[in-house]
Tab-separated table of C-alpha atoms in Angstrom:
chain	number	residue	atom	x	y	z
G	1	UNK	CA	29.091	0.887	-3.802
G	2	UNK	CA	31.664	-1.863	-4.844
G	3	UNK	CA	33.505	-2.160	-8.061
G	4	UNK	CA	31.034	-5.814	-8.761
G	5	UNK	CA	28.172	-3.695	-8.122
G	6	UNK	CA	29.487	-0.673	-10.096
G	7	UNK	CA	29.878	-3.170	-12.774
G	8	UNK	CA	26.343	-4.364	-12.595
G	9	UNK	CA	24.724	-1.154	-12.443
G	10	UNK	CA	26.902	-0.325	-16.113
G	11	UNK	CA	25.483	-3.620	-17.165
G	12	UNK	CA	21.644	-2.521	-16.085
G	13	UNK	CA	22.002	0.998	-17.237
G	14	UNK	CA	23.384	-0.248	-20.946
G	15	UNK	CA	20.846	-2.875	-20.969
G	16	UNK	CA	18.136	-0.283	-20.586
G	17	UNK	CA	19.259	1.929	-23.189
G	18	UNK	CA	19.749	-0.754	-25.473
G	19	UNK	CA	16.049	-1.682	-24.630
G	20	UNK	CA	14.910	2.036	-25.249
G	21	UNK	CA	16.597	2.678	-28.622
G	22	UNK	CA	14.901	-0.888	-29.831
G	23	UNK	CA	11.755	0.187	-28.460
G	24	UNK	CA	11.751	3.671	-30.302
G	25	UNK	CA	13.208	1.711	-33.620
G	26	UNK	CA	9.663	-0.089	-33.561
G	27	UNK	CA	7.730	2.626	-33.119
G	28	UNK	CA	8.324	6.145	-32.353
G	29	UNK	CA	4.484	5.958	-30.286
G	30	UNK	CA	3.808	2.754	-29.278
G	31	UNK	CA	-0.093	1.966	-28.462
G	32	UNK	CA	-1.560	1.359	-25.032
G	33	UNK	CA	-1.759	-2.262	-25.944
G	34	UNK	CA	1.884	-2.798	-26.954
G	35	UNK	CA	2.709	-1.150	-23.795
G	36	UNK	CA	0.851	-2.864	-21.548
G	37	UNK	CA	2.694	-6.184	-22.926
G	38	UNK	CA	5.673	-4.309	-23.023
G	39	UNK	CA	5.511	-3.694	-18.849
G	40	UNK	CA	3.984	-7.571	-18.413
G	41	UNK	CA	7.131	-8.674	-19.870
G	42	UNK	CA	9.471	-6.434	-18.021
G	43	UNK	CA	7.831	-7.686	-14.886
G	44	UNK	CA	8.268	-10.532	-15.864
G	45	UNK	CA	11.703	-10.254	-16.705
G	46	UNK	CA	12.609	-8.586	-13.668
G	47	UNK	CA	11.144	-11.150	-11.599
G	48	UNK	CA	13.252	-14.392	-13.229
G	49	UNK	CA	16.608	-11.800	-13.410
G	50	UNK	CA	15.979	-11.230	-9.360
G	51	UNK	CA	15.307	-14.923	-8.912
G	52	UNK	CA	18.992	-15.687	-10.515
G	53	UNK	CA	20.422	-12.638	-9.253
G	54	UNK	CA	19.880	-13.314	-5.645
G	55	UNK	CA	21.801	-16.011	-5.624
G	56	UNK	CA	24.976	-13.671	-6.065
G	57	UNK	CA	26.928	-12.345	-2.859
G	58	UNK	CA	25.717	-9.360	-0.530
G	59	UNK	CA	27.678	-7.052	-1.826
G	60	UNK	CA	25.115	-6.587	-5.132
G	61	UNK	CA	22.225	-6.172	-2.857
G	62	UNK	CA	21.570	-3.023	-3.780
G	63	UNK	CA	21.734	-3.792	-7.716
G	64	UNK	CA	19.010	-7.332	-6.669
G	65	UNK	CA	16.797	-4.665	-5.626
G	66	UNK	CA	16.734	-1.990	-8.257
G	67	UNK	CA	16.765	-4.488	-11.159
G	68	UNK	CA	13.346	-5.367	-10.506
G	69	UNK	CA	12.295	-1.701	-10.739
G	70	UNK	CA	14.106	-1.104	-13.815
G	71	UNK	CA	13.540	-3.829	-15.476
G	72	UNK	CA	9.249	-2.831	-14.986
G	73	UNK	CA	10.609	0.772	-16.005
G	74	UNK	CA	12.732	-0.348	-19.059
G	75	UNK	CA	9.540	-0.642	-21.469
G	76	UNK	CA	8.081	2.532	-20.957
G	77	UNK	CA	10.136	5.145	-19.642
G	78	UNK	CA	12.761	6.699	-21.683
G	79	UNK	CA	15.754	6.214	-19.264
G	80	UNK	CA	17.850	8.972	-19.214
G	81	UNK	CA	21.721	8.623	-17.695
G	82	UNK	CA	21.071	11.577	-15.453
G	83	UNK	CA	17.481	9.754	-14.396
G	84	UNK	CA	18.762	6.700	-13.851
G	85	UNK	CA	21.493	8.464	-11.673
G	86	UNK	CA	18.395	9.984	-9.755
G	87	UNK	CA	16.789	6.645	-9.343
G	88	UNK	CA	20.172	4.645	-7.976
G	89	UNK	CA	20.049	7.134	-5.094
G	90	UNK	CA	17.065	6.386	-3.670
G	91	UNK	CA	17.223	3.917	-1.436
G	92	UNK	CA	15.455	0.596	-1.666
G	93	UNK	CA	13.339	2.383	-4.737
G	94	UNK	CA	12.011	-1.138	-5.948
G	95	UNK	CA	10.128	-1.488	-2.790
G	96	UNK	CA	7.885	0.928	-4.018
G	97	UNK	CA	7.036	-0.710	-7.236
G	98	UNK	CA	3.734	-2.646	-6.046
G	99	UNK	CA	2.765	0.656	-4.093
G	100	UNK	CA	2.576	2.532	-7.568
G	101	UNK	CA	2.159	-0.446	-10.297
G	102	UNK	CA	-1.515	0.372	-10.295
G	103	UNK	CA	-1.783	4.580	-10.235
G	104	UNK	CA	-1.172	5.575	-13.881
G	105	UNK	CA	-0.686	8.695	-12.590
G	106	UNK	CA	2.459	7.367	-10.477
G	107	UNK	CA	3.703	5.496	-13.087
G	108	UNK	CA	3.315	8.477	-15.388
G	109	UNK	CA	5.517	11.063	-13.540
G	110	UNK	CA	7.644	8.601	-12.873
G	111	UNK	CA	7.740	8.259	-16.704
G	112	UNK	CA	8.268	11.909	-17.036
G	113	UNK	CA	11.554	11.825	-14.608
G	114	UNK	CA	8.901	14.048	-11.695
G	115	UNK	CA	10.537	13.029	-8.504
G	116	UNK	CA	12.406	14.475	-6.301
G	117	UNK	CA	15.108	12.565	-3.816
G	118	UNK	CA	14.907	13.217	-0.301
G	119	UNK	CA	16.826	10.420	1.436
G	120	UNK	CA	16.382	11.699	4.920
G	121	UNK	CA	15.925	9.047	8.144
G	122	UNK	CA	15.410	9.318	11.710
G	123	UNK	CA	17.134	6.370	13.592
G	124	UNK	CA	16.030	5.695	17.794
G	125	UNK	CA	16.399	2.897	20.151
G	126	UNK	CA	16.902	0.280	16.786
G	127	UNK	CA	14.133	1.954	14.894
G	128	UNK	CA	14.506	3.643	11.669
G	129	UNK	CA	12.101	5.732	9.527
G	130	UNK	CA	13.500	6.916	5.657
G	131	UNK	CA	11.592	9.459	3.267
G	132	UNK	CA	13.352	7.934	0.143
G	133	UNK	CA	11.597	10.263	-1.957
G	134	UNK	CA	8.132	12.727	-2.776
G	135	UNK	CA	6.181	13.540	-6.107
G	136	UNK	CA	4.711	16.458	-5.569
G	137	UNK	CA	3.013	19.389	-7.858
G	138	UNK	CA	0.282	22.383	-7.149
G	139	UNK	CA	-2.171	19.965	-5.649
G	140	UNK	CA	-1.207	16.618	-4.584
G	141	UNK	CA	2.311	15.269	-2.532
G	142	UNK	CA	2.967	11.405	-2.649
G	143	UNK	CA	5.697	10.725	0.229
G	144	UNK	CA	7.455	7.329	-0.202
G	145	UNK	CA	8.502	5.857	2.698
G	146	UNK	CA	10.417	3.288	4.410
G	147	UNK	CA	10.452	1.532	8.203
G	148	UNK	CA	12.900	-0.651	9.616
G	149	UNK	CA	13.191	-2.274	13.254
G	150	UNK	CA	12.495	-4.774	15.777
G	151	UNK	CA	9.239	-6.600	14.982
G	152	UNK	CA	9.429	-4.600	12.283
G	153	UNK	CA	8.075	-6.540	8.439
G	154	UNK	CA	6.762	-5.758	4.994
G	155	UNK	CA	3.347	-5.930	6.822
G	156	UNK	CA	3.589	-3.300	9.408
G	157	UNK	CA	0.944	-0.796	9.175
G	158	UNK	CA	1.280	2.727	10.374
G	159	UNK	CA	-1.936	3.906	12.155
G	160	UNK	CA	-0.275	6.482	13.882
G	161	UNK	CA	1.237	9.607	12.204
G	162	UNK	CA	1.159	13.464	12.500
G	163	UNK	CA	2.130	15.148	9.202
G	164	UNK	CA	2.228	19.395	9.654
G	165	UNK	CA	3.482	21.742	7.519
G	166	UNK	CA	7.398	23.472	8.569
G	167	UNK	CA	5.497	25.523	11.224
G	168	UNK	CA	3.689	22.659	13.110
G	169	UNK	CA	0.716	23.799	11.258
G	170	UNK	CA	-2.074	20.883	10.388
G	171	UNK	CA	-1.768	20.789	6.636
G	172	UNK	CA	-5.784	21.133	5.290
G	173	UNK	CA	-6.214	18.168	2.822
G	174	UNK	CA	-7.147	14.873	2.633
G	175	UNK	CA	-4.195	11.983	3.705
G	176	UNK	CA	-4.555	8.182	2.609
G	177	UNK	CA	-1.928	5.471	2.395
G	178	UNK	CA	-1.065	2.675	0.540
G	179	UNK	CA	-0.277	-0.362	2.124
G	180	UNK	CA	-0.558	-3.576	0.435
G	181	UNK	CA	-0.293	-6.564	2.899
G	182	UNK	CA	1.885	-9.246	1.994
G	183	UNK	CA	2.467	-12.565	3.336
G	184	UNK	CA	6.488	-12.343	2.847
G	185	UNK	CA	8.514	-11.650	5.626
G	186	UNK	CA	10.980	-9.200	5.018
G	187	UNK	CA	12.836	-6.470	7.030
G	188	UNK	CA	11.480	-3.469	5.825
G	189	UNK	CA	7.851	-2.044	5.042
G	190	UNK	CA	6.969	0.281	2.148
G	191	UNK	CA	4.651	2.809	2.107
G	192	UNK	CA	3.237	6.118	1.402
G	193	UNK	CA	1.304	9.277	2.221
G	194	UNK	CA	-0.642	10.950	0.060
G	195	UNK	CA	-1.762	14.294	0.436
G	196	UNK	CA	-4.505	15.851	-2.192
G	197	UNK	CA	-4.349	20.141	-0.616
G	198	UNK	CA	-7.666	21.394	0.687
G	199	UNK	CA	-8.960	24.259	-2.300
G	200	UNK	CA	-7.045	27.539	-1.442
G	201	UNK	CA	-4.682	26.045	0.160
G	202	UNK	CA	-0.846	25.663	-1.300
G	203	UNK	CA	1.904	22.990	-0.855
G	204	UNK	CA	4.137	23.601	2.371
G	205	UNK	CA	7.932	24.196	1.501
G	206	UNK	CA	8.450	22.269	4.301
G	207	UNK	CA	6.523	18.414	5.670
G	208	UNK	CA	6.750	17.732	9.076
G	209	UNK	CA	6.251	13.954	9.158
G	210	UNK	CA	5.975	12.114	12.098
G	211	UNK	CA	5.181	8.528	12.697
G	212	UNK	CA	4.823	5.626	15.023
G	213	UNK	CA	6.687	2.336	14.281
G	214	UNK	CA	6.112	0.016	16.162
G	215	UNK	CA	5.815	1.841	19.128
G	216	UNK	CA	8.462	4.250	18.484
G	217	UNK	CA	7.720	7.848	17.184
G	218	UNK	CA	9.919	8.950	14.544
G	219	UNK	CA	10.769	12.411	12.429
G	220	UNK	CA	11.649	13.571	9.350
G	221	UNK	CA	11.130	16.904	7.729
G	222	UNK	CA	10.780	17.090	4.063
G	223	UNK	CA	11.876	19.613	1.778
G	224	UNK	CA	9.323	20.388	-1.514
G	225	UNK	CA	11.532	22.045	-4.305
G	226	UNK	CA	8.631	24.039	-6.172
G	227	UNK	CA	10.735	25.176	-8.403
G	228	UNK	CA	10.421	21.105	-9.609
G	229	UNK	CA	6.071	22.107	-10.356
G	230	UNK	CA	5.909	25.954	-11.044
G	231	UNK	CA	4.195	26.820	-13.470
G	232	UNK	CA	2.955	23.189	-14.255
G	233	UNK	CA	-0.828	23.400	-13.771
G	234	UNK	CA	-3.225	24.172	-17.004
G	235	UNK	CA	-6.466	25.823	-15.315
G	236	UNK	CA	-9.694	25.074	-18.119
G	237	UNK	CA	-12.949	27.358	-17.529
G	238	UNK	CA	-15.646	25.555	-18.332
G	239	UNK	CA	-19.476	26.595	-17.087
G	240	UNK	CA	-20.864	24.437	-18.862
G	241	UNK	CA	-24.870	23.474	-17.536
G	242	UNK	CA	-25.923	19.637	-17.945
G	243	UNK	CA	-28.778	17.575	-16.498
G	244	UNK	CA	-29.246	13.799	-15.575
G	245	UNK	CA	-32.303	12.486	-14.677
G	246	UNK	CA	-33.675	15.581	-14.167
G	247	UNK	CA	-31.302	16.722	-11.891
G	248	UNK	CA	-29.087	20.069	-12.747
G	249	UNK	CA	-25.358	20.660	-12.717
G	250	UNK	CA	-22.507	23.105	-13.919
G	251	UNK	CA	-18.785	22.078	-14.394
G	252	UNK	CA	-17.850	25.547	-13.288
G	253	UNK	CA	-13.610	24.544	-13.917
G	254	UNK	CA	-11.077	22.119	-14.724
G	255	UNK	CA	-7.401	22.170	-13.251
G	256	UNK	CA	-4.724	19.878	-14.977
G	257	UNK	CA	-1.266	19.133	-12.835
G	258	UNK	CA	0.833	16.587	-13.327
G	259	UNK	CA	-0.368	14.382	-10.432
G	260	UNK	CA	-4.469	14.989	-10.614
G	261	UNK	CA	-6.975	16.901	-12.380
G	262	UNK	CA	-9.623	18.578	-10.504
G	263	UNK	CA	-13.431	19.503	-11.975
G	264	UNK	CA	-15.458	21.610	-9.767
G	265	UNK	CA	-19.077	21.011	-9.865
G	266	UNK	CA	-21.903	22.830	-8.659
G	267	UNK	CA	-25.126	21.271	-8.319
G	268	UNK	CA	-28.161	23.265	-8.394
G	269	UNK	CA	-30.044	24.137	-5.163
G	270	UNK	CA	-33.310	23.631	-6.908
G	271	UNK	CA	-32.792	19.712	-7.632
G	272	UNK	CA	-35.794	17.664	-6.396
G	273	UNK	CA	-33.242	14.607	-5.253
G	274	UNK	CA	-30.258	14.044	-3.306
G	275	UNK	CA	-27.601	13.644	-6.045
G	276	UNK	CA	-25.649	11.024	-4.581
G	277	UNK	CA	-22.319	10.184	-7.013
G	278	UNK	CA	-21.895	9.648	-10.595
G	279	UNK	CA	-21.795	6.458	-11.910
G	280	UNK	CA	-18.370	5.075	-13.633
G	281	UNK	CA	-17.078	8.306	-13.862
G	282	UNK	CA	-14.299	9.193	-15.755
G	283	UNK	CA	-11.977	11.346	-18.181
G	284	UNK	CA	-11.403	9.973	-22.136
G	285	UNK	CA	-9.643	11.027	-24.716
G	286	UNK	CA	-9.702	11.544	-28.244
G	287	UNK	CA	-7.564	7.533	-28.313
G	288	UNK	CA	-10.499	6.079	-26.094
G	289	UNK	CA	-7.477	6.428	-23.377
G	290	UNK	CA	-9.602	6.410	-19.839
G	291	UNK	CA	-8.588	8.719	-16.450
G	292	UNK	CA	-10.388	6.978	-13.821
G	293	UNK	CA	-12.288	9.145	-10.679
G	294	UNK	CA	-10.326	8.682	-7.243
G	295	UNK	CA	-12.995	10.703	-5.069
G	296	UNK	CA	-12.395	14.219	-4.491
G	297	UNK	CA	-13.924	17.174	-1.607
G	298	UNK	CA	-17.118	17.546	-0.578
G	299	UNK	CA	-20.857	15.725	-0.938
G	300	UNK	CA	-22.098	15.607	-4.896
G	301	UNK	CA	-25.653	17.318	-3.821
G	302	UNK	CA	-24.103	20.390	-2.526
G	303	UNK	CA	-21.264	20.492	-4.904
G	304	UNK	CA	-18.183	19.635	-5.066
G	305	UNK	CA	-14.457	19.391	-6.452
G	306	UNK	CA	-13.969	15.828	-8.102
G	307	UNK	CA	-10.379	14.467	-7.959
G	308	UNK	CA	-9.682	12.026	-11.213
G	309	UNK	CA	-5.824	10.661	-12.130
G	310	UNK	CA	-3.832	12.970	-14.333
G	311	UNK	CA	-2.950	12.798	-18.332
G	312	UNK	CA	-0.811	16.056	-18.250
G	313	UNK	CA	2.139	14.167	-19.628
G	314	UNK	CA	-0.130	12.288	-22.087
G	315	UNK	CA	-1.094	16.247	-23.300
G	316	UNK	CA	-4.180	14.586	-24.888
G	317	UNK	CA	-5.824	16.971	-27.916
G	318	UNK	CA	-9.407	16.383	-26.508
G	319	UNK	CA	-10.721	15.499	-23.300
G	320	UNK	CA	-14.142	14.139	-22.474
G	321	UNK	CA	-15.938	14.073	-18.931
G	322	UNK	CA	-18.266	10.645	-19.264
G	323	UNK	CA	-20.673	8.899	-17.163
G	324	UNK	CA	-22.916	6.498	-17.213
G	325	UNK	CA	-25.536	7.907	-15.030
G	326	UNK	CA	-26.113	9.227	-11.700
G	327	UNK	CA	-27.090	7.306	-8.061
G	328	UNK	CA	-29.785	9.558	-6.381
G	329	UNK	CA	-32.762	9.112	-3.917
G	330	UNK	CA	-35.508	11.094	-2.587
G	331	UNK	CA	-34.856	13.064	0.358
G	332	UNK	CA	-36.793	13.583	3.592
G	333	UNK	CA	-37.150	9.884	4.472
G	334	UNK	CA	-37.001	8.416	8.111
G	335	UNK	CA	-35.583	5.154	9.486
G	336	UNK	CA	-37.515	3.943	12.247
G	337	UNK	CA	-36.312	0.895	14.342
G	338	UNK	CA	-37.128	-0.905	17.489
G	339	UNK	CA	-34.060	-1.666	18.718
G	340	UNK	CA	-35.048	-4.151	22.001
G	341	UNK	CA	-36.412	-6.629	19.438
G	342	UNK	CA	-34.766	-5.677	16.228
G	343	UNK	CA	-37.377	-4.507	14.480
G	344	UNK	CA	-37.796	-2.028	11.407
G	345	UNK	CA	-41.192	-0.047	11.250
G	346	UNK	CA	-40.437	2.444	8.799
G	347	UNK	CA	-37.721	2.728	5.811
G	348	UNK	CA	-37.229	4.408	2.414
G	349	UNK	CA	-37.399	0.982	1.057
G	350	UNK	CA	-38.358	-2.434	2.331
G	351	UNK	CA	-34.813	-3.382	1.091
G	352	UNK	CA	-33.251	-1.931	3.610
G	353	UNK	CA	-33.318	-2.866	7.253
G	354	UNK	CA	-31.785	-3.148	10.416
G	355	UNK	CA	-30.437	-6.771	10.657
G	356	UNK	CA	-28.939	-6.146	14.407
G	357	UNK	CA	-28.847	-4.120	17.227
G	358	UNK	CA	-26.249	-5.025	19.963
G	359	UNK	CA	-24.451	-3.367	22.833
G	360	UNK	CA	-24.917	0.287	20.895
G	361	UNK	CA	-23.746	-1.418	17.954
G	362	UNK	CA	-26.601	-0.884	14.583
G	363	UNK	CA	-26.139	-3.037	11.311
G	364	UNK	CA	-28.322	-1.403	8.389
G	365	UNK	CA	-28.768	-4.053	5.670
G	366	UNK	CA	-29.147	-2.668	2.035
G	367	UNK	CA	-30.089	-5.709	-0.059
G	368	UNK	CA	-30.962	-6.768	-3.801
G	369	UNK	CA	-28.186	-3.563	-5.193
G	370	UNK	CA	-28.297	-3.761	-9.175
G	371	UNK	CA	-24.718	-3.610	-10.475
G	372	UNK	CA	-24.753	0.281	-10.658
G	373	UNK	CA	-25.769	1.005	-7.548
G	374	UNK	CA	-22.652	-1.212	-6.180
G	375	UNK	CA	-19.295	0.188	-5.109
G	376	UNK	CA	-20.392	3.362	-3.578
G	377	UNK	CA	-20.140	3.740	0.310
G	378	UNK	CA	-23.603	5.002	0.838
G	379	UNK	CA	-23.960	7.324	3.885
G	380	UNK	CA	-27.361	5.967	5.290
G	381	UNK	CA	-27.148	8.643	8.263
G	382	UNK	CA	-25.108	11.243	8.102
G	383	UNK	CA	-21.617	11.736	9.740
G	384	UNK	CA	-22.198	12.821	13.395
G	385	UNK	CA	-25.880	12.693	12.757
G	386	UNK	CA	-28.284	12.877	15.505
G	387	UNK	CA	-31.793	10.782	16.528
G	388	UNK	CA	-34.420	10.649	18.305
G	389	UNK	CA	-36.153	8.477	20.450
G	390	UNK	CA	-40.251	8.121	21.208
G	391	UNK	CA	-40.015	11.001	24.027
G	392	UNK	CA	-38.377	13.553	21.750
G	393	UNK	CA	-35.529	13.365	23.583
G	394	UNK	CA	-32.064	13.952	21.007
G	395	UNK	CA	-28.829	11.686	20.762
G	396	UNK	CA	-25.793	11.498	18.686
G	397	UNK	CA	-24.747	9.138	16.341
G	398	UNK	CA	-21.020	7.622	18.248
G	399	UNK	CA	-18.075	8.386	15.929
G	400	UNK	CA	-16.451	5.024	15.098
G	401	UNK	CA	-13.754	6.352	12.206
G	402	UNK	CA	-16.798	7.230	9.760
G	403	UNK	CA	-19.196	5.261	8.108
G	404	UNK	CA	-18.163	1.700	8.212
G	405	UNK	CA	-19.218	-0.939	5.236
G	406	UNK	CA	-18.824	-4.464	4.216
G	407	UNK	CA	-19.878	-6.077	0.830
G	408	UNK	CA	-20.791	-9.576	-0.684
G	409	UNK	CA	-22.350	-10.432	-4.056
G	410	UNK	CA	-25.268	-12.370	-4.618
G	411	UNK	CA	-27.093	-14.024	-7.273
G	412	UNK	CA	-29.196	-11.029	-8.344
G	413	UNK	CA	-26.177	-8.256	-7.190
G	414	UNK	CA	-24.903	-7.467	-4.268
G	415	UNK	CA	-26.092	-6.840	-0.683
G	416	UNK	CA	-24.482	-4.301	1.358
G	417	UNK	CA	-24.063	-3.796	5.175
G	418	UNK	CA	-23.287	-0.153	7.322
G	419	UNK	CA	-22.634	-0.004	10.774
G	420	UNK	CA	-23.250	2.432	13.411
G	421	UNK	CA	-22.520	3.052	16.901
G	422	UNK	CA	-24.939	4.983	19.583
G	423	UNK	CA	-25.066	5.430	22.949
G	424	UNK	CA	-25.991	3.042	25.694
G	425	UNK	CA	-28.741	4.285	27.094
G	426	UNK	CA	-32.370	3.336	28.440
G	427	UNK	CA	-34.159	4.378	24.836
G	428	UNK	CA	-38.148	5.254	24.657
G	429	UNK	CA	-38.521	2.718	21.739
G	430	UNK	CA	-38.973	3.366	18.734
G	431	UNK	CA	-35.572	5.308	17.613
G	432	UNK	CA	-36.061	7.609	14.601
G	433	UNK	CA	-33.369	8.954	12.538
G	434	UNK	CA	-33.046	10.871	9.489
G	435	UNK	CA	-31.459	9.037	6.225
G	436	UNK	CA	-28.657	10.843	3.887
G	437	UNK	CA	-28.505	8.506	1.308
G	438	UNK	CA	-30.000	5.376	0.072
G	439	UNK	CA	-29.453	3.373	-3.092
G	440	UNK	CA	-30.905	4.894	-6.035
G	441	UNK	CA	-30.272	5.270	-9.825
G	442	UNK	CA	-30.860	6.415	-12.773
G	443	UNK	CA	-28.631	5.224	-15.959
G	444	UNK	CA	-28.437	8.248	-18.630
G	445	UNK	CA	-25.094	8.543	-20.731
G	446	UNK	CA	-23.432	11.576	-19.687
G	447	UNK	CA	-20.173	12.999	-22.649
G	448	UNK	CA	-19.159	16.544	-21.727
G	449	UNK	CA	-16.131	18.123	-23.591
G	450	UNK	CA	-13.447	19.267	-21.201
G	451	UNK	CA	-11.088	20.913	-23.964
């Protein structure tokens, strides 16, 4: 780095500490709502000292970029020299900021200096891939990532990847990514990977992450320093029976990290109804402060281990699971269509129906959806399900990257479509399959102490 950019980053740094020790002369605990003002002004204050700053020569590039990031961090994290250090070696850190803006579990560890540098690339044929840097604990990894190249903008998209553990094992989890399109040109794209482990199964020391930019497969391996989580995870037993609409349920345990907190739930076998998904889900605390469900493993109605975003730095005194109620519907119904003439002879309700049949490609229309029954991605059949048609005779449901849906408001709610692919093939009509899940709902407060 340059003596004019050394100079800047002096400048930044005593800036920020100057904006820390005013902040803490205020208040030693500032409330939610002071801090969320606090952050809208740092954003926009990094945005108009960008704007001005860009104007400046090259060679403070690298300062352009990181102000923006530290002037959103500058209202709520307590900067530390030594974190700030940290920070400046990332590279291109700033690009991250709309990635994480929105997870306040991100934004928390970042908070709480949990990150750990990598700053390992794999350059070929013009193409280059760079793992600035992971957050990782017991139960969750968030790789930050960076892609530069040919063709190569701030809205490339990797659909391609293989991520393994540091013996070319498949790591068991669930992966999802973070891209946010933008209409901005630029020469680089941002992203992530985040892993959430499978139960029972740990953290690799080592990632194997491959990907494919652009055409171009690329490799990095990534160290995890668990010395940087051990002994970070605060495991609650709970057993604790409840009921909702007359449907039974156990929060067996609760497991607090600093990136996610788990709640297993089993549902009892006995239950007359599917159990489908909570509704507006979440964790509060004893300050009303609200922890938001991100999904988790496995179906609701035959239990499962709910994922929701993390307050371990928070360390909140009491903690509260809360619902609203539960979505649910009656189990052992049919869907019978006519697919030659588009036709639906029998369904669960007459609000849902088969709007098209094309080419082996099935559009399910759920209409009229009250506002609680909205937001959920209803599995109508069942992954991988099979039918059959009038002469007994058994297909399979094509696999087309899951269930697919679309949604649109309307006047009275909101009307929902799924699609569904099955095989060409000269069909004894009618086609009969069996339905998973259909909208449903019953609204019954639900306020559970966690701890």
């Amino acid at each position: 780095m340059d003596r004019e950019a050394e100079k800047g980053w002096e400048e930044v740094l005593q800036a920020l500490r100057n904006d820390r020790e005013q902040l803490e002369q205020e208040q030693h605990e500032p409330s939610d709502e002071k801090l969320d003002a606090a952050i809208l002004t740092g954003l926009k204050l990094g945005s108009k000292r960008s704007v001005r700053m860009k104007r400046r020569r090259f060679g403070l590039q690298m300062l352009v970029s990181a102000v923006c990031i530290f002037m959103l961090l500058t209202a709520f994290i307590r900067v530390s020299p030594a974190f700030a250090a940290i920070l400046r070696d990332i590279p291109g850190f700033s690009g991250f900021v709309n990635l994480i803006e929105n997870d306040t579990t991100l934004r928390s560890a970042i908070n709480n200096e949990f990150i750990q540098p990598v700053n390992k690339s794999d350059s070929r044929n013009g193409y280059t891939l760079t793992v600035s840097g992971i957050m990782a604990d017991d139960q969750r990894v968030v790789i930050l990532y960076t892609g530069t190249g040919p063709g190569v903008t701030k809205n490339t998209e990797i659909k391609e990847y293989v991520i393994q553990d540091g013996d070319g094992e498949k790591i068991v989890g669930s992966i999802a990514w973070s891209h946010i399109a933008e209409r901005k040109e630029g020469a680089a794209m941002y992203d992530t990977f985040d892993i959430v482990m499978g139960e029972g199964h740990q953290v690799p020391q080592t990632i194997h992450l491959e990907v494919n930019l652009e055409g171009q497969w690329l490799i990095v391996d990534i160290p995890v320093d668990h010395s940087r989580f051990a002994n970070l995870k605060e495991t609650i037993p709970l057993n604790k029976d409840f009921e909702v609409g007359g449907q039974r349920f156990t929060l067996r345990k609760a497991v607090i990290t600093p990136l996610q907190i788990s709640i297993d739930v089993q549902t009892d076998s006995s239950n007359v109804k599917k159990s489908n998904s909570f509704i507006k889900l979440a964790l509060v605390d004893e300050k009303g402060r609200r922890w938001d469900t991100k999904g988790g493993f496995g179906m609701l109605d035959d239990g499962m281990t709910i994922h929701f975003q993390s307050n371990y730095f928070e360390k909140p005194k009491k903690l509260y699971l809360v619902a609203d109620g539960l979505l649910l519907s009656e189990r052992n119904k049919k869907f019978v269509i006519n697919t030659d003439i588009g036709e639906t002879l029998e369904t669960p309700e007459s609000r849902f129906q088969l709007k098209s049949a094309v080419s082996g490609s099935l559009t399910v229309s759920l209409l009229n959806l009250a506002e609680p029954e909205t937001g959920y991605g209803y599995w109508f059949f069942d992954y991988g399900a099979t039918f059959r048609d009038a002469s007994g005779k058994i297909y399979k449901l094509l696999d087309k990257d899951g269930t697919q849906y679309s949604w649109r408001p309307t006047e009275t709610g909101s009307d929902a479509e799924a699609y569904y692919e099955i095989p060409l093939a000269d069909y004894v009509q009618p086609l009969t399959f069996d339905v998973y899940q259909y909208p449903g709902y019953v609204l019954e407060p639900i306020h559970i102490e966690i701890k």
